[in-house]
XYZ file of C-alpha atoms in Angstrom:
473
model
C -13.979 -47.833 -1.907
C -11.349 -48.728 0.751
C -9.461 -45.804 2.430
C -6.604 -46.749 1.963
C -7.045 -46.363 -2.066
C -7.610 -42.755 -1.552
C -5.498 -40.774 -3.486
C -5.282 -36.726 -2.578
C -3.344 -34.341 -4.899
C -2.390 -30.826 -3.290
C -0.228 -28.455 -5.857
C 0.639 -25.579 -4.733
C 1.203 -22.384 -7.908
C 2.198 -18.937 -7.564
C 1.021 -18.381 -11.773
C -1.273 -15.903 -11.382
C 0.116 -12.196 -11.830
C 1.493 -11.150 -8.650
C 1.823 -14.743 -6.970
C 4.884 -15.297 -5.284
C 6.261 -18.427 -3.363
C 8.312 -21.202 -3.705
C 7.362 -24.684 -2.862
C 10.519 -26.481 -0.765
C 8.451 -29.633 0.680
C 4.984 -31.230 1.055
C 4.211 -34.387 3.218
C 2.258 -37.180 1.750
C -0.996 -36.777 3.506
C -1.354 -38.954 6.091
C -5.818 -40.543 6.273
C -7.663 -41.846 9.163
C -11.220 -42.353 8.020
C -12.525 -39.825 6.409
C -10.008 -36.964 8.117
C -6.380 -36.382 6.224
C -3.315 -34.292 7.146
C -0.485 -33.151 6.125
C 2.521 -30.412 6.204
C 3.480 -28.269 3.263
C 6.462 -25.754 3.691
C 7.308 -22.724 1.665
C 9.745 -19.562 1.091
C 8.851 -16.414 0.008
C 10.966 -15.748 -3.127
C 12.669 -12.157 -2.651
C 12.755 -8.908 -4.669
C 15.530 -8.039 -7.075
C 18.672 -7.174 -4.825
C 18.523 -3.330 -4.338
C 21.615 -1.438 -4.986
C 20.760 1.381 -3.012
C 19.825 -0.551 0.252
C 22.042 -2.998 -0.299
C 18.939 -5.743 0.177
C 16.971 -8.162 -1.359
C 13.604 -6.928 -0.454
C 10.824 -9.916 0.585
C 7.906 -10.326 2.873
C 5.200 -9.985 0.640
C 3.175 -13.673 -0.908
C 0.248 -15.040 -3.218
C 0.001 -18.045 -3.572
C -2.904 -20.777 -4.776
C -3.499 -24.408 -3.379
C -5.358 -26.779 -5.485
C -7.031 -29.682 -3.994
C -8.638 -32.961 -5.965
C -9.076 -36.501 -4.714
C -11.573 -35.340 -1.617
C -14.572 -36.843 -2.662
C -14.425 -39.473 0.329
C -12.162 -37.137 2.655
C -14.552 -34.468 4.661
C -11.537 -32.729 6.371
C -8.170 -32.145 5.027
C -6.619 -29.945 7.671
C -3.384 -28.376 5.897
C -0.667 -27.201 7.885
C 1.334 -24.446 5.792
C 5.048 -23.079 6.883
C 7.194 -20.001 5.490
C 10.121 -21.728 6.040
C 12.098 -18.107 5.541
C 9.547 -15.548 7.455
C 12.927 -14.936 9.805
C 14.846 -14.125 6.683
C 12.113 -11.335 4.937
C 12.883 -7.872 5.095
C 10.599 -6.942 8.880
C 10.691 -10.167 10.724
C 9.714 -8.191 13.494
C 6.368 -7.419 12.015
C 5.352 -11.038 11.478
C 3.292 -10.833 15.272
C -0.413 -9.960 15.415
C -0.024 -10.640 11.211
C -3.036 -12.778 10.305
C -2.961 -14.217 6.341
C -5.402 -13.790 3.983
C -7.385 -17.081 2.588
C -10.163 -17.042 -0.175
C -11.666 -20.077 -2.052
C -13.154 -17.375 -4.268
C -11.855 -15.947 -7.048
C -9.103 -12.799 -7.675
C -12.280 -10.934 -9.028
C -13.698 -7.320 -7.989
C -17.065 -9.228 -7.475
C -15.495 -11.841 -4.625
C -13.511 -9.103 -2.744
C -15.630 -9.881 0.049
C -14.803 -13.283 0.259
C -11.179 -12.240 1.828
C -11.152 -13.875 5.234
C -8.589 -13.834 8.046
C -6.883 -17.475 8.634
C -6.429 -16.972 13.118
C -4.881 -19.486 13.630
C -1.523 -17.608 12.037
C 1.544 -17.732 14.086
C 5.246 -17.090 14.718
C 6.620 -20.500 15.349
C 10.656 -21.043 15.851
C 10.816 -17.605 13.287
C 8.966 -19.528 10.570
C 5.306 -18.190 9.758
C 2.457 -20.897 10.299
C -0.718 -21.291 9.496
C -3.767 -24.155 9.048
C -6.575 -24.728 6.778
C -9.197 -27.143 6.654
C -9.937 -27.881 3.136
C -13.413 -29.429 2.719
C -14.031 -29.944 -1.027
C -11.899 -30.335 -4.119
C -10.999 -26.928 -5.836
C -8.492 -23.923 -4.985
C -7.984 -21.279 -2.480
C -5.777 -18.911 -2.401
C -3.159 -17.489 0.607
C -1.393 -13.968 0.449
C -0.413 -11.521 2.938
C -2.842 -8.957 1.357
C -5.667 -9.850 -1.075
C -3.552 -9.936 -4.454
C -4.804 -6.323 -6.955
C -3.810 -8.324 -10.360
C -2.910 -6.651 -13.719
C -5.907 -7.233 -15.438
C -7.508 -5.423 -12.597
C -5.568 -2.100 -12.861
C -6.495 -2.631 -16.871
C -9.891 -2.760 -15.779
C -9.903 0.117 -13.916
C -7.834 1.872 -16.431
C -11.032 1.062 -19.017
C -13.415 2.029 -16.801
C -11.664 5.201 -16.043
C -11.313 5.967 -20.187
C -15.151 4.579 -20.639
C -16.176 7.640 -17.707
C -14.172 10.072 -18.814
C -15.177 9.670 -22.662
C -18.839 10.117 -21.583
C -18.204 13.301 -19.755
C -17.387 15.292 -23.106
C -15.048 17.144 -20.920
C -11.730 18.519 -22.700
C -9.914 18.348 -19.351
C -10.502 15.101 -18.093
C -8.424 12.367 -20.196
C -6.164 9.703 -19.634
C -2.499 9.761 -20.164
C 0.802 7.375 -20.380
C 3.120 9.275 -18.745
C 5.893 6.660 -19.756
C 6.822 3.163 -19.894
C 8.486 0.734 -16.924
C 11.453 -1.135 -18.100
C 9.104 -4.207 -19.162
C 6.951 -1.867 -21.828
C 4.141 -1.393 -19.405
C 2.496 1.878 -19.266
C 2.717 4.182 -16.611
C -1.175 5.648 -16.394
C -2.516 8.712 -15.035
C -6.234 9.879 -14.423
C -6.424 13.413 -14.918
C -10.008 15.269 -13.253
C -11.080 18.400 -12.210
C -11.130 22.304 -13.077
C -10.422 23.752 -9.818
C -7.325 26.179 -8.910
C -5.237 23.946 -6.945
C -3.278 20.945 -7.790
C -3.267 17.629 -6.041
C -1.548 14.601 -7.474
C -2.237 11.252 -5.551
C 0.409 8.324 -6.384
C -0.388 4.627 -5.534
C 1.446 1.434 -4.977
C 5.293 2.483 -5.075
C 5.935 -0.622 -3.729
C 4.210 -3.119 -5.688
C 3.605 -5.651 -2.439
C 1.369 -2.934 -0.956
C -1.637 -3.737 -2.710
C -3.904 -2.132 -0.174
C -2.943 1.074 -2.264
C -4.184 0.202 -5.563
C -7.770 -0.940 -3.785
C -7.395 2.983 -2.199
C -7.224 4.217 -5.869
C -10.044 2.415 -6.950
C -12.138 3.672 -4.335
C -11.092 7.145 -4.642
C -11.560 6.565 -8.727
C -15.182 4.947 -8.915
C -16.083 8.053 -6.592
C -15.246 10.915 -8.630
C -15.850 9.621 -11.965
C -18.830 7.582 -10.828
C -17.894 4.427 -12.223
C -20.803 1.987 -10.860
C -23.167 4.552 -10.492
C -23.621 5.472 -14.497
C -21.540 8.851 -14.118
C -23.489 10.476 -11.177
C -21.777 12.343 -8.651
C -22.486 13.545 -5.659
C -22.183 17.144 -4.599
C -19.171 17.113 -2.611
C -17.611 15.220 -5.411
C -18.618 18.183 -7.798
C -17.498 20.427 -5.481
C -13.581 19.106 -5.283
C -13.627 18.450 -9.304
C -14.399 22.615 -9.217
C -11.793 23.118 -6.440
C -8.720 21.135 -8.052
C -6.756 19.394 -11.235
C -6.265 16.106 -9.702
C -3.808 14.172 -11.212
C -4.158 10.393 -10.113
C -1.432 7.481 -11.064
C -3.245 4.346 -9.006
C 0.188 2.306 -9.819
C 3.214 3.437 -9.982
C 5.591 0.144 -10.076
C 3.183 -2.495 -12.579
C 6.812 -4.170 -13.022
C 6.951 -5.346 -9.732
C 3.853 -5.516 -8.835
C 3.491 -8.298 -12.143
C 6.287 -9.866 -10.435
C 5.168 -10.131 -6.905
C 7.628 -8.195 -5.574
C 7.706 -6.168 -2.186
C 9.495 -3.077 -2.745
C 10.978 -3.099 -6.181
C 10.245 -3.031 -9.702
C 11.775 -5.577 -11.869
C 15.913 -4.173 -11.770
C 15.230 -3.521 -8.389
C 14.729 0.223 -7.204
C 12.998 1.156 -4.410
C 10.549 3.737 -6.352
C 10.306 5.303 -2.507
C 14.126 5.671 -2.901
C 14.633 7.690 -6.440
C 13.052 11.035 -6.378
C 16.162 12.941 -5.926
C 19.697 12.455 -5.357
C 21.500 11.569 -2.358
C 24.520 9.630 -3.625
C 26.306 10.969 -5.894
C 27.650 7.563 -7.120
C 23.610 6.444 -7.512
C 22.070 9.026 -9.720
C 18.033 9.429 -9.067
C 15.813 8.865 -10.749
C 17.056 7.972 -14.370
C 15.365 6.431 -16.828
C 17.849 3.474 -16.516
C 16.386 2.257 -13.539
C 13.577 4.461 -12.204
C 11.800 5.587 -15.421
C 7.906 5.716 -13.334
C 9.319 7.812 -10.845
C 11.290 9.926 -13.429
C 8.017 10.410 -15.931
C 5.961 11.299 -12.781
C 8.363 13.958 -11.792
C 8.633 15.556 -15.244
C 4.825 15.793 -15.234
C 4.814 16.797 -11.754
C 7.490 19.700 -12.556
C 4.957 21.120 -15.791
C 1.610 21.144 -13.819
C 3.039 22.284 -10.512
C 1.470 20.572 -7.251
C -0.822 22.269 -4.519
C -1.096 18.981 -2.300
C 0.581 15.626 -2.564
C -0.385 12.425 -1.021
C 1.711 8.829 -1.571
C -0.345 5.939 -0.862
C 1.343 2.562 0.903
C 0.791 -0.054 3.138
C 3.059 -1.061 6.276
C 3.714 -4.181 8.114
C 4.452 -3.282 11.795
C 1.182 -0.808 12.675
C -1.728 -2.068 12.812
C -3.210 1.376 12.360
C -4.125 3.747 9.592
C -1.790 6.420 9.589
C -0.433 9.441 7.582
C 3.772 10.472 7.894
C 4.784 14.191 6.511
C 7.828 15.956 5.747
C 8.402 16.477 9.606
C 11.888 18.230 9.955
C 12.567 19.022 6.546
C 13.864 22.352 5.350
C 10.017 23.136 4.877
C 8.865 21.990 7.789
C 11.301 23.620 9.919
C 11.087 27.411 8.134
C 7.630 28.115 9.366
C 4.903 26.634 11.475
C 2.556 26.430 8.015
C 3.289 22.620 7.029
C 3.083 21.502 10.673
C -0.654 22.963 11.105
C -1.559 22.102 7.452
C -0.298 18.723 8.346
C -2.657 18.198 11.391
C -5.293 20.152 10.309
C -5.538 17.153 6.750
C -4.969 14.391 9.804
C -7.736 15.995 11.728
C -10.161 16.581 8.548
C -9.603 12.802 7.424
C -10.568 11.020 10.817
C -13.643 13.203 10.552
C -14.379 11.859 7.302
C -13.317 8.250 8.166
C -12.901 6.758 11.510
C -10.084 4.464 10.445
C -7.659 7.670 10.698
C -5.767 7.788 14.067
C -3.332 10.839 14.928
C -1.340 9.044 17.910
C 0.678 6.425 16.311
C 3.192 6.372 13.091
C 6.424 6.952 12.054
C 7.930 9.418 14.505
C 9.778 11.897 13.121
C 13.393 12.551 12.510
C 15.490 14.280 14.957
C 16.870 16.862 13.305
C 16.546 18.041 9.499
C 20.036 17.036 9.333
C 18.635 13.329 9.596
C 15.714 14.502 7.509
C 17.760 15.539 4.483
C 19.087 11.665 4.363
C 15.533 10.613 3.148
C 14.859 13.595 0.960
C 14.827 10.988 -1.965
C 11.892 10.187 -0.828
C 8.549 11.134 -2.336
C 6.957 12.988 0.173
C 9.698 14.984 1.684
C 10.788 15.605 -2.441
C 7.605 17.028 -3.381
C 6.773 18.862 -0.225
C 10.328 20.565 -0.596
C 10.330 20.660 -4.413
C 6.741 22.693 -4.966
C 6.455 24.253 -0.969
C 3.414 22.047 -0.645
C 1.589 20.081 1.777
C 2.923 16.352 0.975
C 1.926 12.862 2.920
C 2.729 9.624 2.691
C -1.213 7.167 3.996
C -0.176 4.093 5.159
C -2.471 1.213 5.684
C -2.251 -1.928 7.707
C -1.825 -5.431 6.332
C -2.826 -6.274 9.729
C -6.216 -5.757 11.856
C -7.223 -2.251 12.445
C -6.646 -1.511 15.810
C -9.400 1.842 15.646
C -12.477 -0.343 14.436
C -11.089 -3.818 14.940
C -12.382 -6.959 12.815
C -10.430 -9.587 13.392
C -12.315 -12.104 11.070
C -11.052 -10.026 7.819
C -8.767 -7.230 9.342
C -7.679 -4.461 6.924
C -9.227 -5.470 3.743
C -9.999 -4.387 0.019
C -13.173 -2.853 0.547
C -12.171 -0.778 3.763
C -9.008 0.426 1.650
C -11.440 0.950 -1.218
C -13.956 3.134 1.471
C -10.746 5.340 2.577
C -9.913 6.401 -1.390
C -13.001 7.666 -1.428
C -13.098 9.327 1.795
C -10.202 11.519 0.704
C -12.745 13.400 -1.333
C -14.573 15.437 1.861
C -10.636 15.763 2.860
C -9.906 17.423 -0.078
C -12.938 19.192 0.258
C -11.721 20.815 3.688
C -8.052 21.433 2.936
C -9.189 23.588 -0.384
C -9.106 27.241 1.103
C -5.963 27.129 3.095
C -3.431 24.768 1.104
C -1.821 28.151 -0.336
C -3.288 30.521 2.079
C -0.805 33.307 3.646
C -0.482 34.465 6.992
C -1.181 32.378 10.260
C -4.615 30.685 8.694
C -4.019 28.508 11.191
C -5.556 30.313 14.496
C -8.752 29.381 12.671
C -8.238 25.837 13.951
C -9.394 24.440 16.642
C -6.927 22.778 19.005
C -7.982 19.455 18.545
C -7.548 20.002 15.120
C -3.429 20.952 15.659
C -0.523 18.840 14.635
C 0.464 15.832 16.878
C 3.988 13.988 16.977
C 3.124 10.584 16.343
C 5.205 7.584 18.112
C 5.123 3.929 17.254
C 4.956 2.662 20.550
C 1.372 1.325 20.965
C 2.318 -1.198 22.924
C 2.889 -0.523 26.748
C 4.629 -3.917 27.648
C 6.693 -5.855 25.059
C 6.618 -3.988 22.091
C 9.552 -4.223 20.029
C 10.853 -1.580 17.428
C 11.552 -2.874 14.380
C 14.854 -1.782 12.610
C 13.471 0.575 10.295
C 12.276 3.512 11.688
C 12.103 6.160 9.333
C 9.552 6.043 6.014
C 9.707 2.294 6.154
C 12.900 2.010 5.982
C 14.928 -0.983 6.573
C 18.659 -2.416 7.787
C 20.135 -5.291 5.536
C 20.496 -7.988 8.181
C 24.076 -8.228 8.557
C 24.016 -4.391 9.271
């Protein structure tokens, strides 16, 4: 067969539960011999507009490529173009971000199949990339490995399946509620220890690094995958604490592809209490997760709180507190409990990193602007140790791997890491008096910055619990 009758069909689809992109143009590929090229450009398609922030949240993608008519073609180099990348809501954090490319499927089984695509770059503020496909089928682009719907019902089964099998009164399952779209609002309940800890996942839906964290921390104390069996650190937190685990909080969005948002477009990070008195929070109106985890939250009480999320700038794992809050600022307690959980969690895992993060406010006067958010809420609310994790969508500066960067099974590893953490916080997360001379100094609280960069780094906008500036600000 002639070249020149060769006929190759790329379609690009974003169908799949939490794709999102928009095709705006694709070049007719372009053949010389048995090589093809050709350009295919894209927007990300943003979040509901938020009221609150006055933005229409985007940064976060998933898309899938199909390719047919190869069978005489043996490289089809691909070059693919977010057309908007200056337009999403951290611009800034595009640098150093590296996409994520699989020709395997969205299943648990080929999560390590994720690769890094290096040859990623900022071009004239669009984001760029190129792939060589070799062989007819699909592959798929995101900016994180997708965690679909059927896999949070999945784990949601397996969870029930577990807990059913342990004959145990106090572990169940329960719907807290229902999101705006009639999807249920799940949370794992374990343990029969003293203390309370509730662990919250994927507020923002487009941090899908969260959910993997949830599974990981899941599988290990109800041994999914291992026919029950636990091992005896496990047993011991399950006798230390009532865990209370919701591994998504914002299925809505998360369905949808957003970023930040669920479908009417609240930032669940945004509604845990009141700061405008012309935008009630939450309300079952708009924010019904974040309401039905609160109500819970107020009948069981809560020893230890930790809100897990991804963020686009640091390429670190890192953990932000309720630094300069009323709490905070009353004692010395939260600081040391803070660094003392920091210090116990790099022990366990060598992804944790004290030095960089969100530095704090200035003053709790600036603090008490972001006391809608979840952390500095519950810490407040219940006089608890609360933290927001926050994991890269980039390369992981502390044990760097540039060929797959932060990924779905390292998220998975750190879930269940939090267990010897928990493990090591027990005696003193209500303890009185100054526990804290116990501590070594290397285990004390340190003011995190988010200059890692010597030369050239540039803050982003946001500063503050992720927050962002609508452009025109």
């Amino acid at each position: 067969m002639a070249m020149t009758s060769v006929v190759i069909k790329l379609s690009i689809t974003a169908s799949h539960d939490g794709g999102n992109i928009q095709l705006v143009s694709q070049t007719e590929p372009i053949v010389s011999g048995r090589t093809a090229k050709c350009t295919v450009k894209l927007n990300i398609k943003p979040d509901v507009y938020t009221d609150f922030e006055k933005i229409a949240h985007m940064q976060y993608f998933s898309f899938r490529t199909f390719v047919s008519g190869l069978e005489d073609i043996k490289i089809f180099n691909v070059t693919y173009v977010i057309d908007n990348a200056d337009k999403v809501s951290y611009p800034e954090a595009w640098p150093g971000t590296t996409i994520c490319e699989t020709s395997g499927s969205l299943e648990p089984s080929d999560d390590h199949l994720w690769k890094r695509n290096l040859s990623t770059k900022i071009v004239d503020g669009k984001l760029t990339w190129q792939h060589v496909h070799t062989t007819n089928g699909s592959t798929f682009f995101s900016y994180f490995p997708p965690y679909t719907y059927n896999r949070h019902l999945k784990l949601i089964a397996d969870c029930a399946s577990s807990i059913a099998s342990k004959r145990d009164i106090n572990y169940k399952i329960e719907a807290l509620g229902q999101t705006l779209q009639g999807r249920e609002i799940e949370c794992i309940v374990v343990g029969n220890g003293d203390k309370i800890a509730w662990v919250i996942h994927r507020q923002h839906p487009g941090e899908t690094m969260a959910e993997f964290f949830a599974e990981g921390l899941l599988h290990r104390i109800l041994g999914i995958g291992k026919d029950g069996d636990l091992d005896d650190i496990t047993k011991k937190v399950l006798d230390q604490y009532r865990i209370y685990i919701v591994p998504c909080m914002c299925p809505d969005g998360a369905v949808l592809g957003h970023l930040r948002t669920n479908n009417v477009g609240a930032n669940l990070n945004r509604e845990w209490a009141t700061v405008n008195p012309e935008y009630i929070a939450p309300s079952m109106e708009r924010s019904p997760e974040v309401y039905a985890v609160l109500k819970k939250m107020d009948e069981t009480g809560c020893d230890f709180f930790l809100d897990v999320h991804g963020d686009e700038e640091l390429p670190y794992v890192f953990l932000s507190g309720a630094e300069k809050t009323p709490l905070w600022e009353e004692s010395e307690r939260l600081k040391y409990l803070h660094g003392y959980f920091v210090s116990c969690y790099q022990r366990a895992n060598s992804d944790i990193q004290k030095a960089i993060g969100y530095p704090p406010p200035d003053s709790t006067e600036d603090a008490l602007k972001y006391i809608n958010v979840a952390t500095n809420q519950v810490s407040n609310r219940f006089k608890c140790l609360g933290l927001t994790l926050e994991m890269p969508y980039k390369d992981c500066e502390t044990n760097s791997d540039p060929s797959v960067g932060w990924s779905p099974e390292r998220s998975k590893q750190l879930g269940s890491s939090l267990v010897e953490t928990l493990d090591s916080m027990h005696p003193y997360l209500r303890a009185e008096g100054e526990f804290w001379t116990e501590f070594s100094e290397g285990d004390h609280y340190v003011e995190p910055t988010d200059n890692f960069k010597e030369d050239g780094f540039i803050m982003l906008t946001k500063r503050f619990y992720s927050d962002v500036r609508p452009h025109d600000a």
